[in-house]
Coordinates of C-alpha atoms in Angstrom, one line a residue:
M1 CA 13.8 -20.5 -96.3
A2 CA 12.1 -17.2 -96.0
A3 CA 10.5 -18.3 -92.6
R4 CA 13.9 -19.3 -91.3
A5 CA 15.4 -16.0 -92.3
S6 CA 12.5 -14.1 -90.8
R7 CA 13.0 -15.8 -87.3
K8 CA 16.7 -15.0 -87.5
L9 CA 16.0 -11.3 -88.0
L10 CA 13.5 -11.2 -85.2
R11 CA 16.0 -12.9 -82.8
D12 CA 18.7 -10.3 -83.7
F13 CA 16.3 -7.4 -83.2
L14 CA 15.3 -8.7 -79.7
F15 CA 18.9 -9.3 -78.8
R16 CA 19.9 -5.7 -79.7
R17 CA 16.9 -4.4 -77.7
A18 CA 17.9 -6.2 -74.5
C19 CA 21.5 -5.0 -74.9
T20 CA 20.4 -1.5 -75.2
T21 CA 18.1 -1.5 -72.1
P22 CA 19.2 0.9 -69.5
I23 CA 21.0 -0.7 -66.4
A24 CA 18.7 1.4 -64.1
S25 CA 15.7 -0.1 -65.4
A26 CA 17.0 -3.6 -65.1
R27 CA 17.9 -2.9 -61.5
H28 CA 14.4 -1.4 -60.9
C29 CA 12.8 -4.6 -62.3
S30 CA 15.1 -6.8 -60.3
S31 CA 14.3 -4.7 -57.1
A32 CA 10.6 -4.8 -57.6
A33 CA 10.7 -8.6 -58.1
E34 CA 12.8 -9.1 -54.9
T35 CA 10.4 -6.9 -52.8
A36 CA 7.2 -8.4 -54.0
P37 CA 5.2 -9.5 -51.0
K38 CA 5.3 -13.2 -50.1
I39 CA 2.2 -14.8 -49.0
P40 CA 3.0 -17.1 -46.0
H41 CA 1.9 -20.6 -46.1
F42 CA 0.5 -22.0 -43.1
S43 CA 0.4 -25.6 -42.5
K44 CA -2.6 -27.6 -41.5
K45 CA -1.1 -28.0 -38.1
G46 CA -0.4 -24.2 -37.7
R47 CA -4.0 -23.3 -38.7
L48 CA -5.2 -25.9 -36.2
L49 CA -3.1 -24.4 -33.3
T50 CA -4.2 -20.8 -34.2
G51 CA -7.9 -21.7 -34.2
T52 CA -7.5 -23.6 -30.8
F53 CA -5.8 -20.6 -29.3
L54 CA -8.6 -18.2 -30.5
G55 CA -11.2 -20.6 -29.4
L56 CA -9.7 -20.7 -25.8
V57 CA -9.6 -16.9 -25.6
I58 CA -13.1 -16.4 -26.9
G59 CA -14.5 -19.2 -24.7
G60 CA -12.5 -18.1 -21.7
G61 CA -13.8 -14.5 -22.0
A62 CA -17.3 -15.7 -22.4
Y63 CA -17.1 -17.9 -19.3
V64 CA -15.5 -15.0 -17.2
S65 CA -18.5 -12.8 -18.2
T66 CA -20.9 -15.3 -16.8
V67 CA -19.2 -15.8 -13.4
D68 CA -20.2 -13.8 -10.4
E69 CA -18.1 -10.9 -9.3
A70 CA -17.0 -12.6 -6.0
T71 CA -15.5 -15.5 -8.0
F72 CA -13.7 -13.1 -10.4
C73 CA -12.4 -11.1 -7.4
G74 CA -10.9 -14.3 -6.0
W75 CA -9.2 -15.1 -9.2
L76 CA -7.6 -11.7 -9.3
F77 CA -6.3 -11.9 -5.6
S78 CA -4.8 -15.4 -6.6
A79 CA -3.2 -14.0 -9.7
T80 CA -1.3 -11.4 -7.5
K81 CA 0.9 -14.4 -6.2
L82 CA 2.5 -14.5 -9.6
V83 CA 3.9 -10.9 -9.2
N84 CA 5.2 -11.4 -5.6
P85 CA 8.6 -13.2 -6.7
F86 CA 9.4 -10.1 -8.8
F87 CA 9.1 -7.8 -5.9
A88 CA 11.3 -10.0 -3.8
L89 CA 14.0 -9.5 -6.4
L90 CA 13.9 -5.6 -5.9
D91 CA 15.6 -3.4 -3.2
P92 CA 13.2 -3.4 -0.3
E93 CA 12.4 0.3 -0.4
V94 CA 12.0 0.3 -4.1
A95 CA 9.5 -2.6 -3.7
H96 CA 7.7 -0.8 -0.9
R97 CA 7.4 2.5 -3.3
L98 CA 6.2 0.4 -6.2
G99 CA 3.5 -1.3 -4.0
V100 CA 2.3 2.1 -2.7
S101 CA 2.2 3.7 -6.2
A102 CA 0.3 0.6 -7.6
A103 CA -2.4 0.9 -4.9
A104 CA -2.5 4.8 -5.4
R105 CA -3.2 4.3 -9.1
G106 CA -5.8 1.5 -8.7
W107 CA -3.5 -1.3 -10.0
V108 CA -4.5 -3.6 -7.3
P109 CA -7.5 -6.0 -7.0
R110 CA -10.6 -4.6 -5.2
E111 CA -12.3 -6.9 -2.8
K112 CA -15.9 -7.3 -4.0
R113 CA -16.9 -10.1 -1.7
P114 CA -18.7 -8.7 1.4
D115 CA -17.3 -9.6 4.8
P116 CA -19.2 -12.3 6.8
S117 CA -21.5 -10.3 9.4
N118 CA -19.8 -12.0 12.3
L119 CA -16.5 -10.2 11.5
G120 CA -18.2 -6.9 11.9
L121 CA -17.6 -4.9 15.1
E122 CA -18.3 -1.5 16.6
V123 CA -15.6 0.4 18.6
W124 CA -15.8 4.1 19.6
G125 CA -19.1 4.3 17.7
R126 CA -17.4 3.4 14.5
K127 CA -18.4 0.3 12.5
F128 CA -15.6 -2.0 11.2
S129 CA -16.5 -4.4 8.6
N130 CA -13.7 -6.8 10.0
P131 CA -11.0 -6.5 12.7
V132 CA -8.0 -6.8 10.1
G133 CA -6.2 -3.5 9.6
L134 CA -2.9 -2.1 7.9
A135 CA -0.7 -0.6 10.5
A136 CA 1.1 2.7 10.0
G137 CA 4.3 2.7 8.0
F138 CA 3.1 1.4 4.8
D139 CA 1.3 4.4 3.4
K140 CA 3.1 7.2 5.3
N141 CA 1.7 10.0 3.2
A142 CA -1.9 9.1 2.5
E143 CA -1.1 8.3 -1.2
A144 CA -3.2 5.1 -1.4
V145 CA -5.9 5.1 1.1
D146 CA -8.7 4.1 -1.2
G147 CA -6.8 1.5 -3.0
L148 CA -5.6 -0.1 0.3
L149 CA -9.1 -0.1 1.8
G150 CA -10.4 -1.6 -1.5
L151 CA -8.1 -4.5 -0.8
G152 CA -10.5 -5.6 2.0
F153 CA -8.9 -4.2 5.1
G154 CA -11.3 -3.1 7.9
F155 CA -9.1 -0.1 8.7
V156 CA -5.9 1.5 7.3
E157 CA -3.7 3.7 9.3
I158 CA -1.5 6.2 7.5
G159 CA 1.7 8.0 8.8
S160 CA 3.6 8.6 10.9
V161 CA 3.1 12.2 9.7
T162 CA 5.4 14.9 10.9
P163 CA 4.5 18.7 10.9
V164 CA 7.4 19.6 8.6
P165 CA 8.7 17.4 5.6
Q166 CA 11.8 15.5 6.4
E167 CA 13.8 12.8 4.5
G168 CA 14.3 10.4 7.5
N169 CA 17.5 8.4 7.9
P170 CA 20.1 7.7 5.1
K171 CA 19.5 4.8 2.7
P172 CA 19.7 1.8 2.8
R173 CA 17.4 1.7 5.8
I174 CA 15.2 -1.3 5.1
F175 CA 16.5 -4.8 5.3
R176 CA 14.9 -8.2 4.7
L177 CA 15.3 -11.4 6.9
R178 CA 13.6 -13.8 4.4
E179 CA 14.0 -17.0 6.3
E180 CA 12.5 -15.5 9.5
G181 CA 9.8 -13.6 7.8
A182 CA 10.9 -10.3 9.2
I183 CA 12.2 -6.8 8.3
I184 CA 14.5 -4.5 10.1
N185 CA 13.9 -0.7 9.2
R186 CA 15.4 2.5 10.4
C187 CA 13.3 4.9 8.2
G188 CA 13.2 7.5 10.9
F189 CA 9.8 9.2 10.1
N190 CA 10.4 10.0 6.6
S191 CA 7.3 12.2 5.8
E192 CA 6.0 14.7 3.3
G193 CA 4.5 16.7 6.2
I194 CA 1.0 17.4 7.5
V195 CA 0.2 20.0 4.6
A196 CA 0.7 17.5 1.8
V197 CA -1.1 14.7 3.7
A198 CA -4.0 17.2 4.6
K199 CA -4.5 18.0 1.0
R200 CA -4.7 14.4 -0.1
L201 CA -7.1 13.5 2.7
G202 CA -9.2 16.6 2.2
A203 CA -9.6 15.7 -1.5
Q204 CA -10.7 12.2 -0.7
H205 CA -13.0 13.4 2.0
G206 CA -14.7 16.0 -0.4
K207 CA -15.1 13.1 -2.9
R208 CA -16.8 10.8 -0.4
K209 CA -19.2 13.5 0.7
L210 CA -20.0 14.2 -3.0
D211 CA -20.7 10.6 -3.6
E212 CA -23.0 10.4 -0.7
T213 CA -24.9 13.4 -1.8
T214 CA -25.4 12.3 -5.3
S215 CA -26.1 8.7 -4.4
T216 CA -29.6 7.6 -5.3
S217 CA -29.5 4.2 -3.7
S218 CA -29.3 5.4 -0.1
S219 CA -32.2 6.0 2.0
S220 CA -32.9 7.5 5.4
G221 CA -34.3 4.0 6.6
E222 CA -31.4 2.0 5.3
E223 CA -29.1 0.3 7.8
V224 CA -25.9 2.2 8.5
K225 CA -23.0 0.5 6.5
P226 CA -19.5 -0.1 8.0
G227 CA -17.0 2.7 7.2
G228 CA -15.8 6.1 8.1
K229 CA -14.5 9.3 6.8
A230 CA -12.4 7.6 4.1
G231 CA -15.2 5.5 2.7
P232 CA -15.7 1.8 3.1
G233 CA -13.3 1.4 5.9
I234 CA -12.0 3.2 8.9
L235 CA -9.0 5.5 8.6
G236 CA -6.5 6.1 11.3
V237 CA -3.9 8.8 11.4
N238 CA -0.7 8.2 13.2
L239 CA 1.2 11.3 14.3
G240 CA 5.0 11.7 14.8
K241 CA 7.4 14.5 15.7
N242 CA 10.2 16.0 13.7
K243 CA 13.8 14.8 14.5
T244 CA 15.1 18.3 15.3
S245 CA 12.1 19.5 17.1
E246 CA 12.6 20.7 20.8
D247 CA 9.0 20.8 21.8
A248 CA 7.4 17.3 21.0
S249 CA 4.1 18.2 22.3
S250 CA 3.7 21.1 19.9
D251 CA 4.4 18.8 17.0
Y252 CA 1.6 16.6 18.0
V253 CA -0.7 19.4 18.6
Q254 CA 0.0 20.7 15.0
G255 CA -1.0 17.3 13.7
V256 CA -4.2 17.2 15.6
H257 CA -5.2 20.7 14.4
T258 CA -4.5 19.9 10.7
L259 CA -5.4 16.4 10.3
S260 CA -8.0 15.1 13.0
Q261 CA -10.9 16.4 10.9
Y262 CA -10.1 13.6 8.4
A263 CA -9.5 10.8 10.9
D264 CA -11.8 8.2 12.4
Y265 CA -9.1 7.8 15.2
L266 CA -5.8 9.5 16.1
V267 CA -2.6 7.7 17.3
I268 CA 0.3 9.4 19.1
N269 CA 3.5 7.6 18.2
V270 CA 6.0 7.9 20.9
S271 CA 7.6 4.4 20.5
S272 CA 9.6 4.4 17.2
P273 CA 13.2 3.4 17.9
N274 CA 14.6 5.4 15.0
T275 CA 14.0 9.0 16.2
P276 CA 16.4 10.0 19.0
G277 CA 14.7 10.6 22.4
L278 CA 11.3 9.6 21.2
R279 CA 10.8 6.7 23.5
M280 CA 11.5 8.8 26.5
L281 CA 8.1 10.2 26.0
Q282 CA 6.7 6.8 27.3
G283 CA 7.7 7.9 31.0
R284 CA 4.8 8.5 33.3
K285 CA 5.2 12.2 33.7
Q286 CA 6.3 12.9 30.1
L287 CA 3.3 10.8 28.7
K288 CA 0.8 12.4 30.9
D289 CA 1.9 15.9 30.0
L290 CA 1.8 15.0 26.4
V291 CA -1.6 13.3 26.3
K292 CA -3.3 16.1 28.2
R293 CA -2.0 18.7 25.7
V294 CA -3.0 16.6 22.8
Q295 CA -6.5 16.0 24.2
A296 CA -7.0 19.7 25.0
A297 CA -6.1 20.6 21.4
R298 CA -8.5 18.0 20.0
D299 CA -11.4 19.0 22.4
E300 CA -11.1 22.7 21.6
M301 CA -12.1 22.1 18.0
Q302 CA -15.6 22.2 16.8
W303 CA -17.1 18.6 16.2
G304 CA -20.4 17.3 15.0
E305 CA -22.7 14.5 16.3
E306 CA -19.9 12.1 16.0
G307 CA -17.8 13.9 18.4
P308 CA -14.0 14.2 18.3
P309 CA -11.8 11.3 16.9
P310 CA -10.6 8.7 19.6
L311 CA -7.0 9.2 20.9
L312 CA -4.7 6.3 21.2
V313 CA -1.0 5.9 22.1
K314 CA 1.3 3.6 20.3
I315 CA 3.8 1.9 22.8
A316 CA 7.0 -0.2 22.3
P317 CA 7.3 -3.8 23.1
D318 CA 10.7 -3.3 24.9
L319 CA 9.3 -1.9 28.0
S320 CA 9.9 -2.9 31.7
K321 CA 7.0 -4.0 34.1
E322 CA 7.2 -0.7 35.8
D323 CA 7.1 1.2 32.4
L324 CA 3.9 -0.7 31.5
E325 CA 2.4 0.0 34.9
D326 CA 3.0 3.7 34.4
I327 CA 1.4 3.7 30.9
A328 CA -1.6 1.9 32.2
A329 CA -2.0 4.4 34.9
V330 CA -1.8 7.4 32.6
A331 CA -4.3 5.7 30.2
L332 CA -6.7 5.1 32.9
A333 CA -6.3 8.5 34.6
L334 CA -6.8 10.5 31.4
R335 CA -9.5 8.2 30.0
L336 CA -7.3 7.5 26.9
D337 CA -9.4 5.8 24.2
G338 CA -6.8 3.1 23.6
L339 CA -3.5 1.8 23.1
V340 CA -1.7 0.5 19.8
I341 CA 0.4 -2.7 20.7
S342 CA 3.0 -2.6 19.5
N343 CA 5.7 -0.9 17.6
T344 CA 8.9 -2.6 16.3
T345 CA 11.5 -4.0 18.7
V346 CA 15.1 -3.3 19.1
S347 CA 15.7 -6.7 20.6
R348 CA 16.8 -9.6 18.3
P349 CA 15.2 -12.8 19.5
D350 CA 16.0 -16.2 18.3
P351 CA 16.4 -17.2 15.5
V352 CA 17.0 -13.6 14.3
R353 CA 20.2 -13.0 16.2
T354 CA 22.2 -15.5 14.1
N355 CA 21.3 -13.8 10.8
P356 CA 24.0 -11.5 9.6
V357 CA 21.4 -8.8 8.9
A358 CA 20.5 -8.7 12.6
S359 CA 23.5 -6.4 13.2
E360 CA 21.8 -3.6 11.3
A361 CA 20.5 -0.8 13.6
G362 CA 16.7 -0.4 13.6
G363 CA 13.4 -1.8 14.5
L364 CA 12.5 -5.5 13.9
S365 CA 9.0 -6.5 12.8
G366 CA 7.4 -9.7 11.6
K367 CA 7.0 -13.1 12.7
P368 CA 9.7 -13.0 15.4
L369 CA 7.8 -10.3 17.2
F370 CA 4.6 -12.3 17.5
N371 CA 5.2 -13.9 20.9
T372 CA 6.7 -10.6 22.4
S373 CA 3.7 -8.4 21.2
T374 CA 1.1 -11.0 22.1
S375 CA 2.6 -11.2 25.7
L376 CA 2.6 -7.5 26.0
L377 CA -1.0 -7.2 24.7
K378 CA -2.0 -9.7 27.6
D379 CA -0.2 -7.7 30.2
M380 CA -1.7 -4.4 29.1
Y381 CA -5.1 -5.9 29.0
I382 CA -4.8 -7.0 32.6
L383 CA -3.5 -3.7 33.7
T384 CA -6.1 -1.5 32.0
R385 CA -9.2 -3.7 31.5
S386 CA -11.3 -0.8 30.1
V387 CA -9.0 0.5 27.5
T388 CA -9.4 -0.5 23.9
L389 CA -6.3 -2.2 22.5
L390 CA -5.1 -2.5 18.9
I391 CA -2.4 -4.9 17.8

């Protein structure tokens, strides 16, 4: 009886304590219980999948570390195909800018596989590792020379560069013709100007000279490797004139004086269809006077053992037979070092002419220009014989 009474008193005491406990304390205890960390429970299947994934990552990394550099380089170039569809969704000029920026920052693969020896050639005393190059128009302001040469090109041509910075024509000014594998552009020599380009090329030239000086692997008896002033490949500088300039020759002379010291070869661009009056400089008299002034400006400068950079003229594919004969005559008479064949065309050959984009003004480039430029190459080779031709 006494034990039963004692249990009743204990229950009453505990009940009163519970009723008098502050609400905040109860809430605190409840909150603590709710926020207590929960230990996840992995099923056997989940643990198996996780282990398999980690094993593939570790094993793949170990395998990659054992493959030769050339094989790994090939993988990287193949992987870039995954990115191409993304660029195709962007505005053409935005995609262009992203491509230049990626190459400038080293975000593109570098070709580590050596070119086959039978691809090498020597022109103007310059050694090309291969005959495949990147034409002017992609890297207009020499922002990505090192990255582009690292892709494996035998030469890269920057520009066209104008003496004074100019915006070029209004946007939009680049149009895709996807099915035809072509582009129409009317950029109009958009350029940061020769001063900005000279600073970039000067910095790159200085870095290369420093690398050559500090290199311990080179020796006086070692065979001369292909390359030029820009490093592993040959660098061409394409010169243009400002849209508002009244003295075209003066513009090209300024380009020679400022940029020729960094160039393995120079190009006078007189064939862009997007600068008013520029193609008139392809006439016999106009071209002869222009080339003579530019040659004189180049030859009056001080040059080392290599001599001055070769001088070429870039011509249009839309010339008559008489125009081609006049250009060939000037090239031979003034001992021009070469011709670049060719610029973009203002014509719209089949099947481009049925494309709605074909009505856009500007120069057409890409697959539809192949037959025209190849025919022009043949004609100029026959007319000049001794003049080096680049296409």
